[in-house]
Amino acid sequence: MERCLFFLSLSSLLLLSTASSGYVRLKDGGSPCAGRVEVNHEGEWRTVCGAGWTESDAKLVCRELGCGTAVEVQPYPYSGSGFHKNGPYRTCSDYPYGFEVQCSGGVRLVGGAHLCDGRVEVHDGRSWQTVCDADFDQQDAEVVCRELGCGAPAEVRGAAAFGRGEGSVWSKELQCRGHESQIFFCPTSPTQKQNCSHENDVGLVCSGSGYVRLKDGGSPCAGRVEVNHGGEWRTVCGAGWTESDAKVMCRELGCGTAVELRPYPYSGSGFHKNGPYRTCSDYPYGFEVQCS
């Protein structure tokens, strides 16, 4: 019979010491950053159950596993035998639930003004590493913003726009297709790259950062899409905007869902959805969004 570890009152200190020793994992969730919480006791993995689990506990587990932060914690029915943290094995019948945790994954944004903008860093299982701007595109950005619960990508910034990182630069190129739920599921280049420095650390602004707005549409929930760069609002242009992006933006702005997305002629300077500040002549359109 599967056993579980029973916590009458969950202790962050206990979890921290256990997780840092490599004795906590998330199992059967599709990636190392999702699944039911298990603890290794005397060489055997056992499900954690018991009252007292909070979002703070889940965040601690995710952080210690190098999986970002917790985005969801859910109880599930479980009534097998267990183990009190200060005592012998016992059943979990007095609180017959285990816990499943979904972490944001092994990616974070550092150095920005909000949780949803900053320098992109990925965790390789040992340490956090920055990502080279030449190896990061729009599809990668879509996955990172989605994984962090930060809406749609608004702007990719190269040349260490959010400051230079420390430690190593990730030696592989992300090759996300844009539909993945986590970068863990994205393909990477088969060969390692050694020609990038922290001067080329890539940064990312997601729509949930507060740097995106809808302008001149008659309300805060309608208008042309703009991003704030250096305190200045600039038009977003470039191919690739979809109804899904518009829906995410409306939701992040607290404006319901998107009911209309339409391009409009624009050939001035601005920000491409997948690139730096430049003219929009190669795709001379901005975008207007109407939210519900």
Short mmCIF file of C-alpha atoms in Angstrom, two decimals:
data_model
loop_
_atom_site.label_atom_id
_atom_site.label_comp_id
_atom_site.label_asym_id
_atom_site.label_seq_id
_atom_site.Cartn_x
_atom_site.Cartn_y
_atom_site.Cartn_z
CA MET A 1 0.00 0.00 0.00
CA GLU A 2 1.28 3.46 -0.88
CA ARG A 3 2.28 5.43 2.16
CA CYS A 4 2.08 9.13 2.74
CA LEU A 5 3.77 11.62 4.97
CA PHE A 6 1.28 13.28 7.28
CA PHE A 7 1.79 16.86 8.51
CA LEU A 8 -0.51 17.97 11.32
CA SER A 9 0.90 21.48 11.03
CA LEU A 10 3.05 22.11 7.99
CA SER A 11 6.42 23.59 8.78
CA SER A 12 8.23 25.63 6.16
CA LEU A 13 11.45 24.90 7.95
CA LEU A 14 10.87 21.16 7.62
CA LEU A 15 10.08 21.48 3.94
CA LEU A 16 13.09 23.66 3.30
CA SER A 17 15.50 21.26 4.95
CA THR A 18 13.93 18.29 3.20
CA ALA A 19 13.73 19.85 -0.26
CA SER A 20 17.26 21.21 -0.16
CA SER A 21 18.49 17.69 0.56
CA GLY A 22 16.87 16.35 -2.62
CA TYR A 23 14.13 14.47 -0.79
CA VAL A 24 11.09 16.22 -2.28
CA ARG A 25 9.70 15.75 -5.78
CA LEU A 26 6.58 16.35 -7.84
CA LYS A 27 5.38 13.13 -9.46
CA ASP A 28 3.21 12.20 -12.47
CA GLY A 29 2.38 15.74 -13.53
CA GLY A 30 4.02 15.61 -16.94
CA SER A 31 7.20 17.43 -15.92
CA PRO A 32 9.51 17.75 -12.88
CA CYS A 33 7.67 20.96 -12.03
CA ALA A 34 4.17 19.53 -11.65
CA GLY A 35 2.46 16.65 -9.89
CA ARG A 36 1.70 15.19 -6.50
CA VAL A 37 4.04 16.08 -3.66
CA GLU A 38 6.21 13.19 -2.51
CA VAL A 39 8.95 12.93 0.12
CA ASN A 40 11.71 10.35 0.25
CA HIS A 41 11.89 8.59 3.61
CA GLU A 42 14.48 5.85 4.11
CA GLY A 43 14.83 5.37 0.37
CA GLU A 44 11.11 5.16 -0.37
CA TRP A 45 9.03 7.88 -2.02
CA ARG A 46 5.79 8.57 -0.15
CA THR A 47 2.89 10.87 -0.83
CA VAL A 48 2.45 13.91 1.42
CA CYS A 49 -0.98 14.42 2.94
CA GLY A 50 -2.57 16.25 5.85
CA ALA A 51 -4.24 19.49 6.81
CA GLY A 52 -2.39 22.75 6.72
CA TRP A 53 -1.02 22.96 3.19
CA THR A 54 -0.99 26.53 1.93
CA GLU A 55 0.07 28.38 -1.18
CA SER A 56 3.18 29.51 0.69
CA ASP A 57 4.21 25.89 1.26
CA ALA A 58 3.71 25.09 -2.41
CA LYS A 59 5.77 28.12 -3.43
CA LEU A 60 8.58 26.93 -1.16
CA VAL A 61 8.60 23.48 -2.78
CA CYS A 62 8.63 24.97 -6.28
CA ARG A 63 11.46 27.34 -5.43
CA GLU A 64 13.60 24.64 -3.86
CA LEU A 65 13.10 22.40 -6.90
CA GLY A 66 14.24 25.19 -9.22
CA CYS A 67 10.74 25.36 -10.67
CA GLY A 68 9.89 29.02 -10.19
CA THR A 69 6.80 29.70 -8.11
CA ALA A 70 3.55 27.84 -7.49
CA VAL A 71 0.67 28.72 -9.76
CA GLU A 72 -1.78 26.10 -8.47
CA VAL A 73 -2.17 23.71 -5.53
CA GLN A 74 -5.00 21.18 -5.48
CA PRO A 75 -5.97 18.47 -2.95
CA TYR A 76 -6.88 15.02 -4.22
CA PRO A 77 -8.52 12.10 -2.34
CA TYR A 78 -6.05 9.86 -0.51
CA SER A 79 -6.59 7.75 2.60
CA GLY A 80 -3.64 5.35 2.73
CA SER A 81 -1.16 4.89 5.54
CA GLY A 82 1.07 7.75 6.54
CA PHE A 83 3.81 9.02 8.73
CA HIS A 84 3.54 11.80 11.30
CA LYS A 85 6.50 14.18 11.05
CA ASN A 86 7.13 13.66 14.77
CA GLY A 87 5.92 10.12 15.15
CA PRO A 88 5.07 6.69 13.70
CA TYR A 89 3.21 5.64 10.59
CA ARG A 90 -0.51 6.24 10.66
CA THR A 91 -3.42 6.43 8.25
CA CYS A 92 -4.45 9.69 6.65
CA SER A 93 -8.14 9.01 7.24
CA ASP A 94 -8.55 12.06 9.48
CA TYR A 95 -7.54 14.24 6.50
CA PRO A 96 -7.80 11.94 3.44
CA TYR A 97 -6.14 14.15 0.86
CA GLY A 98 -2.79 14.46 -0.84
CA PHE A 99 -1.69 17.53 -2.78
CA GLU A 100 -0.85 18.27 -6.39
CA VAL A 101 1.24 21.32 -7.19
CA GLN A 102 1.77 23.10 -10.51
CA CYS A 103 4.88 25.28 -10.54
CA SER A 104 5.62 28.01 -13.04
CA GLY A 105 8.60 25.95 -14.16
CA GLY A 106 12.32 26.46 -14.42
CA VAL A 107 12.18 30.02 -15.69
CA ARG A 108 12.03 33.45 -14.09
CA LEU A 109 12.25 37.15 -14.97
CA VAL A 110 14.80 39.11 -12.93
CA GLY A 111 15.64 42.79 -12.58
CA GLY A 112 12.38 44.29 -13.79
CA ALA A 113 9.91 46.51 -11.99
CA HIS A 114 7.31 43.73 -11.83
CA LEU A 115 7.13 39.94 -11.68
CA CYS A 116 6.24 39.86 -15.37
CA ASP A 117 9.19 41.71 -16.84
CA GLY A 118 12.93 41.32 -16.52
CA ARG A 119 15.98 39.36 -17.58
CA VAL A 120 15.14 35.81 -18.68
CA GLU A 121 16.82 33.13 -16.58
CA VAL A 122 16.36 29.36 -16.81
CA HIS A 123 17.23 26.68 -14.27
CA ASP A 124 19.18 23.70 -15.56
CA GLY A 125 18.71 21.62 -12.41
CA ARG A 126 21.80 23.05 -10.75
CA SER A 127 21.77 26.83 -11.12
CA TRP A 128 20.03 29.79 -12.74
CA GLN A 129 21.49 30.83 -16.10
CA THR A 130 20.81 33.75 -18.41
CA VAL A 131 19.76 33.33 -22.05
CA CYS A 132 21.46 34.85 -25.09
CA ASP A 133 19.33 37.35 -27.04
CA ALA A 134 20.32 35.72 -30.35
CA ASP A 135 18.84 32.43 -29.14
CA PHE A 136 15.44 33.74 -28.04
CA ASP A 137 12.50 34.50 -30.32
CA GLN A 138 8.79 35.24 -30.24
CA GLN A 139 7.76 31.62 -29.77
CA ASP A 140 10.09 31.29 -26.79
CA ALA A 141 8.64 34.50 -25.33
CA GLU A 142 5.08 33.21 -25.66
CA VAL A 143 5.93 30.10 -23.67
CA VAL A 144 7.79 32.00 -20.93
CA CYS A 145 4.99 34.53 -20.40
CA ARG A 146 2.39 31.77 -20.40
CA GLU A 147 4.38 29.63 -17.97
CA LEU A 148 4.71 32.51 -15.52
CA GLY A 149 1.02 33.39 -15.74
CA CYS A 150 1.95 36.79 -17.17
CA GLY A 151 -0.27 36.98 -20.22
CA ALA A 152 1.06 37.48 -23.73
CA PRO A 153 4.55 38.72 -24.62
CA ALA A 154 4.66 42.43 -25.33
CA GLU A 155 8.35 43.00 -26.03
CA VAL A 156 11.62 41.10 -26.27
CA ARG A 157 14.63 43.20 -25.24
CA GLY A 158 18.21 42.28 -26.05
CA ALA A 159 21.62 43.66 -25.09
CA ALA A 160 21.15 43.17 -21.33
CA ALA A 161 18.29 45.68 -21.17
CA PHE A 162 17.50 44.52 -17.61
CA GLY A 163 21.12 44.38 -16.53
CA ARG A 164 23.81 41.77 -16.88
CA GLY A 165 23.29 38.50 -15.08
CA GLU A 166 25.79 36.49 -13.10
CA GLY A 167 27.10 32.98 -13.47
CA SER A 168 26.75 31.06 -16.70
CA VAL A 169 24.95 31.86 -19.93
CA TRP A 170 22.75 28.97 -21.02
CA SER A 171 24.65 27.09 -23.69
CA LYS A 172 21.70 25.79 -25.71
CA GLU A 173 19.18 27.51 -27.95
CA LEU A 174 15.49 27.28 -27.07
CA GLN A 175 13.40 26.13 -30.02
CA CYS A 176 9.88 26.51 -28.65
CA ARG A 177 7.00 26.35 -31.10
CA GLY A 178 4.84 28.68 -29.03
CA HIS A 179 2.16 26.23 -27.88
CA GLU A 180 4.09 24.56 -25.04
CA SER A 181 2.88 25.07 -21.46
CA GLN A 182 6.44 25.17 -20.05
CA ILE A 183 9.91 25.61 -21.51
CA PHE A 184 10.64 22.14 -20.13
CA PHE A 185 8.66 20.82 -23.10
CA CYS A 186 10.46 22.98 -25.69
CA PRO A 187 13.08 21.40 -27.95
CA THR A 188 16.62 22.74 -27.65
CA SER A 189 19.54 22.84 -30.04
CA PRO A 190 21.50 19.58 -30.20
CA THR A 191 24.85 21.35 -29.85
CA GLN A 192 26.13 23.71 -27.19
CA LYS A 193 26.99 27.33 -27.94
CA GLN A 194 29.88 29.13 -26.29
CA ASN A 195 29.94 32.51 -28.05
CA CYS A 196 27.55 34.58 -25.93
CA SER A 197 28.31 36.82 -22.94
CA HIS A 198 26.21 38.64 -20.37
CA GLU A 199 26.29 41.70 -22.62
CA ASN A 200 23.71 39.82 -24.68
CA ASP A 201 21.39 38.67 -21.89
CA VAL A 202 17.84 38.73 -23.20
CA GLY A 203 14.97 40.42 -21.36
CA LEU A 204 11.22 40.10 -21.73
CA VAL A 205 8.17 42.23 -21.01
CA CYS A 206 4.88 40.33 -20.72
CA SER A 207 1.46 41.96 -20.91
CA GLY A 208 0.87 41.26 -17.22
CA SER A 209 3.72 43.58 -16.22
CA GLY A 210 1.74 46.82 -16.29
CA TYR A 211 3.73 48.00 -19.29
CA VAL A 212 0.90 47.40 -21.77
CA ARG A 213 -2.19 49.49 -22.43
CA LEU A 214 -4.98 50.03 -24.95
CA LYS A 215 -5.07 53.63 -26.15
CA ASP A 216 -7.60 55.97 -27.80
CA GLY A 217 -10.42 53.47 -28.03
CA GLY A 218 -12.87 55.34 -25.84
CA SER A 219 -12.14 53.29 -22.70
CA PRO A 220 -9.21 51.52 -20.98
CA CYS A 221 -10.53 48.29 -22.53
CA ALA A 222 -10.32 49.29 -26.17
CA GLY A 223 -7.80 50.85 -28.51
CA ARG A 224 -4.41 50.39 -30.09
CA VAL A 225 -1.84 48.23 -28.33
CA GLU A 226 1.06 50.16 -26.79
CA VAL A 227 4.00 49.25 -24.57
CA ASN A 228 5.95 51.45 -22.22
CA HIS A 229 9.69 51.64 -22.82
CA GLY A 230 11.86 54.01 -20.80
CA GLY A 231 8.77 55.89 -19.64
CA GLU A 232 7.50 56.42 -23.19
CA TRP A 233 4.48 54.66 -24.69
CA ARG A 234 5.12 53.24 -28.17
CA THR A 235 3.01 51.42 -30.73
CA VAL A 236 3.37 47.66 -31.09
CA CYS A 237 3.65 46.39 -34.65
CA GLY A 238 4.82 43.26 -36.43
CA ALA A 239 3.35 40.05 -37.76
CA GLY A 240 2.16 37.36 -35.41
CA TRP A 241 -0.58 38.96 -33.33
CA THR A 242 -3.45 36.54 -32.86
CA GLU A 243 -6.86 36.44 -31.24
CA SER A 244 -5.34 34.38 -28.43
CA ASP A 245 -2.82 37.16 -27.68
CA ALA A 246 -5.65 39.70 -27.61
CA LYS A 247 -7.72 37.56 -25.23
CA VAL A 248 -4.80 37.20 -22.84
CA MET A 249 -4.15 40.95 -22.92
CA CYS A 250 -7.79 41.78 -22.18
CA ARG A 251 -7.82 39.36 -19.28
CA GLU A 252 -4.57 40.73 -17.84
CA LEU A 253 -5.94 44.28 -18.07
CA GLY A 254 -9.06 43.22 -16.18
CA CYS A 255 -11.17 43.79 -19.29
CA GLY A 256 -12.83 40.44 -19.83
CA THR A 257 -12.04 38.79 -23.14
CA ALA A 258 -11.27 40.05 -26.64
CA VAL A 259 -14.23 40.46 -28.97
CA GLU A 260 -12.34 42.05 -31.87
CA LEU A 261 -8.76 42.33 -33.12
CA ARG A 262 -7.94 44.34 -36.22
CA PRO A 263 -4.75 45.71 -37.80
CA TYR A 264 -4.48 49.34 -38.83
CA PRO A 265 -1.92 51.02 -41.13
CA TYR A 266 1.17 52.18 -39.27
CA SER A 267 4.71 52.64 -40.59
CA GLY A 268 6.38 54.81 -37.97
CA SER A 269 8.83 53.77 -35.30
CA GLY A 270 7.74 51.30 -32.66
CA PHE A 271 8.34 47.94 -31.11
CA HIS A 272 8.01 44.76 -33.06
CA LYS A 273 6.34 41.99 -31.13
CA ASN A 274 9.49 39.92 -31.46
CA GLY A 275 12.24 42.48 -31.64
CA PRO A 276 13.78 45.79 -30.63
CA TYR A 277 12.82 49.38 -31.18
CA ARG A 278 12.82 50.08 -34.93
CA THR A 279 10.62 51.22 -37.79
CA CYS A 280 7.62 49.13 -38.70
CA SER A 281 8.04 49.47 -42.47
CA ASP A 282 8.49 45.72 -43.06
CA TYR A 283 5.09 45.09 -41.48
CA PRO A 284 3.36 48.50 -41.54
CA TYR A 285 0.50 47.71 -39.19
CA GLY A 286 -0.33 48.24 -35.57
CA PHE A 287 -3.17 46.50 -33.77
CA GLU A 288 -6.42 47.63 -32.20
CA VAL A 289 -8.18 45.47 -29.65
CA GLN A 290 -11.74 45.65 -28.34
CA CYS A 291 -12.32 43.83 -25.06
CA SER A 292 -15.66 42.83 -23.64
#
